[in-house]
Amino acid sequence: MAHSLRLKERAGDQHQIAVAHSNMAEVERRLNRPREALEHARRAVEIGEKAGAHSDLADMYKNMAEASLALGDIEAALASGQRAVTLAESTGRVYLADALATLERAMARAHETDAQRWSDAIEAARGAIAKHRGGAS
């Protein structure tokens, strides 16, 4: 796949270069290399935006959301996922199902994170109350 990217870069077709970076992002993510995936996804979006990649941009943003999610950057995943859905809705819905699934995973992770924060805060409060009660007796 890296060879394909080099060939497309030599040919100078910016849209296809963006698609190749997007494909590399997906491969890197599946190989459990989220940092590399995010680098390729960002490059895909950057080039794709300039090249007017239209419907393919939805997939590029979806890949950026997936990589961000794998790295635990929930806010970035939500932003990229929402952008992917918006683009998919406005460009013929080619990637809409995938974009929605990614956004749903990001939202679920955000809710899990919030729930854990509340649980931790409650436990800390209970500990402080118990300590205070123990010290006041």
mmCIF file of C-alpha atoms in Angstrom:
data_model
loop_
_atom_site.group_PDB
_atom_site.id
_atom_site.type_symbol
_atom_site.label_atom_id
_atom_site.label_comp_id
_atom_site.label_asym_id
_atom_site.label_seq_id
_atom_site.Cartn_x
_atom_site.Cartn_y
_atom_site.Cartn_z
ATOM 1 C CA MET A 1 0.000 0.000 0.000
ATOM 2 C CA ALA A 2 2.921 2.363 0.674
ATOM 3 C CA HIS A 3 4.102 1.647 -2.867
ATOM 4 C CA SER A 4 0.691 2.646 -4.196
ATOM 5 C CA LEU A 5 0.924 5.888 -2.242
ATOM 6 C CA ARG A 6 4.346 6.663 -3.721
ATOM 7 C CA LEU A 7 3.058 6.014 -7.244
ATOM 8 C CA LYS A 8 0.095 8.318 -6.700
ATOM 9 C CA GLU A 9 2.383 10.997 -5.281
ATOM 10 C CA ARG A 10 4.585 10.724 -8.359
ATOM 11 C CA ALA A 11 1.538 11.065 -10.607
ATOM 12 C CA GLY A 12 0.437 14.138 -8.632
ATOM 13 C CA ASP A 13 -3.273 13.279 -8.394
ATOM 14 C CA GLN A 14 -4.071 14.975 -5.069
ATOM 15 C CA HIS A 15 -7.472 13.338 -4.688
ATOM 16 C CA GLN A 16 -5.968 9.864 -5.104
ATOM 17 C CA ILE A 17 -3.095 10.747 -2.754
ATOM 18 C CA ALA A 18 -5.674 11.702 -0.123
ATOM 19 C CA VAL A 19 -7.552 8.427 -0.690
ATOM 20 C CA ALA A 20 -4.293 6.475 -0.367
ATOM 21 C CA HIS A 21 -3.504 8.192 2.951
ATOM 22 C CA SER A 22 -7.030 7.414 4.125
ATOM 23 C CA ASN A 23 -6.581 3.755 3.203
ATOM 24 C CA MET A 24 -3.226 3.711 5.012
ATOM 25 C CA ALA A 25 -4.941 5.187 8.077
ATOM 26 C CA GLU A 26 -7.435 2.345 8.104
ATOM 27 C CA VAL A 27 -4.705 -0.276 7.690
ATOM 28 C CA GLU A 28 -2.581 1.237 10.471
ATOM 29 C CA ARG A 29 -5.600 1.330 12.790
ATOM 30 C CA ARG A 30 -6.393 -2.313 12.087
ATOM 31 C CA LEU A 31 -2.748 -3.154 12.826
ATOM 32 C CA ASN A 32 -3.231 -1.439 16.201
ATOM 33 C CA ARG A 33 -0.963 1.497 15.335
ATOM 34 C CA PRO A 34 -3.298 4.394 16.116
ATOM 35 C CA ARG A 35 -0.640 7.138 16.082
ATOM 36 C CA GLU A 36 0.412 6.212 12.566
ATOM 37 C CA ALA A 37 -3.250 5.895 11.606
ATOM 38 C CA LEU A 38 -3.951 9.386 12.894
ATOM 39 C CA GLU A 39 -0.998 10.828 10.970
ATOM 40 C CA HIS A 40 -2.273 9.308 7.722
ATOM 41 C CA ALA A 41 -5.863 10.344 8.451
ATOM 42 C CA ARG A 42 -4.838 13.941 9.140
ATOM 43 C CA ARG A 43 -2.799 14.016 5.947
ATOM 44 C CA ALA A 44 -5.749 12.548 4.015
ATOM 45 C CA VAL A 45 -8.112 15.214 5.340
ATOM 46 C CA GLU A 46 -5.631 18.013 4.686
ATOM 47 C CA ILE A 47 -5.010 16.940 1.092
ATOM 48 C CA GLY A 48 -8.612 15.880 0.510
ATOM 49 C CA GLU A 49 -9.988 19.260 1.625
ATOM 50 C CA LYS A 50 -7.646 21.076 -0.767
ATOM 51 C CA ALA A 51 -8.349 18.643 -3.612
ATOM 52 C CA GLY A 52 -12.127 18.797 -3.204
ATOM 53 C CA ALA A 53 -12.424 15.084 -2.460
ATOM 54 C CA HIS A 54 -16.137 15.567 -1.653
ATOM 55 C CA SER A 55 -17.754 12.232 -0.705
ATOM 56 C CA ASP A 56 -14.391 10.617 0.070
ATOM 57 C CA LEU A 57 -13.829 13.262 2.749
ATOM 58 C CA ALA A 58 -16.510 11.591 4.855
ATOM 59 C CA ASP A 59 -14.438 8.408 4.934
ATOM 60 C CA MET A 60 -11.275 10.389 5.653
ATOM 61 C CA TYR A 61 -12.880 12.100 8.649
ATOM 62 C CA LYS A 62 -14.301 8.751 9.778
ATOM 63 C CA ASN A 63 -10.788 7.307 9.759
ATOM 64 C CA MET A 64 -9.539 10.292 11.742
ATOM 65 C CA ALA A 65 -12.331 9.736 14.267
ATOM 66 C CA GLU A 66 -11.473 6.041 14.580
ATOM 67 C CA ALA A 67 -7.773 6.792 15.136
ATOM 68 C CA SER A 68 -8.599 9.489 17.696
ATOM 69 C CA LEU A 69 -10.907 7.079 19.490
ATOM 70 C CA ALA A 70 -8.185 4.419 19.570
ATOM 71 C CA LEU A 71 -5.864 6.977 21.166
ATOM 72 C CA GLY A 72 -8.488 7.914 23.750
ATOM 73 C CA ASP A 73 -9.036 11.439 22.403
ATOM 74 C CA ILE A 74 -12.812 11.360 22.733
ATOM 75 C CA GLU A 75 -13.367 15.036 21.900
ATOM 76 C CA ALA A 76 -11.406 14.785 18.651
ATOM 77 C CA ALA A 77 -13.219 11.550 17.798
ATOM 78 C CA LEU A 78 -16.597 13.204 18.356
ATOM 79 C CA ALA A 79 -15.653 16.246 16.254
ATOM 80 C CA SER A 80 -14.273 14.164 13.387
ATOM 81 C CA GLY A 81 -17.156 11.711 13.586
ATOM 82 C CA GLN A 82 -19.712 14.501 13.418
ATOM 83 C CA ARG A 83 -17.893 16.039 10.446
ATOM 84 C CA ALA A 84 -17.906 12.639 8.717
ATOM 85 C CA VAL A 85 -21.669 12.308 9.214
ATOM 86 C CA THR A 86 -22.323 15.852 7.972
ATOM 87 C CA LEU A 87 -20.231 15.278 4.853
ATOM 88 C CA ALA A 88 -21.806 11.882 4.181
ATOM 89 C CA GLU A 89 -25.292 13.376 4.456
ATOM 90 C CA SER A 90 -24.446 16.181 2.046
ATOM 91 C CA THR A 91 -22.577 14.145 -0.579
ATOM 92 C CA GLY A 92 -24.838 11.267 -1.441
ATOM 93 C CA ARG A 93 -24.634 9.254 1.783
ATOM 94 C CA VAL A 94 -21.954 6.926 0.425
ATOM 95 C CA TYR A 95 -20.193 6.570 3.791
ATOM 96 C CA LEU A 96 -23.121 7.494 6.035
ATOM 97 C CA ALA A 97 -23.588 4.111 7.755
ATOM 98 C CA ASP A 98 -19.884 3.846 8.591
ATOM 99 C CA ALA A 99 -19.724 7.462 9.751
ATOM 100 C CA LEU A 100 -22.773 6.999 11.984
ATOM 101 C CA ALA A 101 -21.335 3.809 13.486
ATOM 102 C CA THR A 102 -18.064 5.582 14.276
ATOM 103 C CA LEU A 103 -19.855 8.558 15.802
ATOM 104 C CA GLU A 104 -21.994 6.188 17.878
ATOM 105 C CA ARG A 105 -18.855 4.462 19.241
ATOM 106 C CA ALA A 106 -17.318 7.826 20.106
ATOM 107 C CA MET A 107 -20.501 8.913 21.874
ATOM 108 C CA ALA A 108 -20.651 5.642 23.812
ATOM 109 C CA ARG A 109 -17.033 6.091 24.902
ATOM 110 C CA ALA A 110 -17.782 9.673 25.977
ATOM 111 C CA HIS A 111 -20.701 8.441 28.093
ATOM 112 C CA GLU A 112 -18.544 5.695 29.632
ATOM 113 C CA THR A 113 -15.873 8.251 30.485
ATOM 114 C CA ASP A 114 -18.429 10.595 32.042
ATOM 115 C CA ALA A 115 -19.973 7.741 34.019
ATOM 116 C CA GLN A 116 -16.549 6.726 35.329
ATOM 117 C CA ARG A 117 -15.778 10.312 36.358
ATOM 118 C CA TRP A 118 -19.048 10.515 38.276
ATOM 119 C CA SER A 119 -18.387 7.160 39.902
ATOM 120 C CA ASP A 120 -14.898 8.291 40.945
ATOM 121 C CA ALA A 121 -16.271 11.575 42.305
ATOM 122 C CA ILE A 122 -18.943 9.753 44.296
ATOM 123 C CA GLU A 123 -16.375 7.369 45.765
ATOM 124 C CA ALA A 124 -14.110 10.285 46.699
ATOM 125 C CA ALA A 125 -17.036 12.076 48.342
ATOM 126 C CA ARG A 126 -18.021 8.943 50.257
ATOM 127 C CA GLY A 127 -14.441 8.554 51.427
ATOM 128 C CA ALA A 128 -14.312 12.168 52.588
ATOM 129 C CA ILE A 129 -17.643 11.810 54.396
ATOM 130 C CA ALA A 130 -16.536 8.592 56.080
ATOM 131 C CA LYS A 131 -13.249 10.207 57.116
ATOM 132 C CA HIS A 132 -15.084 13.260 58.462
ATOM 133 C CA ARG A 133 -17.555 11.104 60.383
ATOM 134 C CA GLY A 134 -14.735 9.030 61.785
ATOM 135 C CA GLY A 135 -12.829 12.151 62.861
ATOM 136 C CA ALA A 136 -15.921 13.866 64.345
ATOM 137 C CA SER A 137 -16.802 10.968 66.639
#
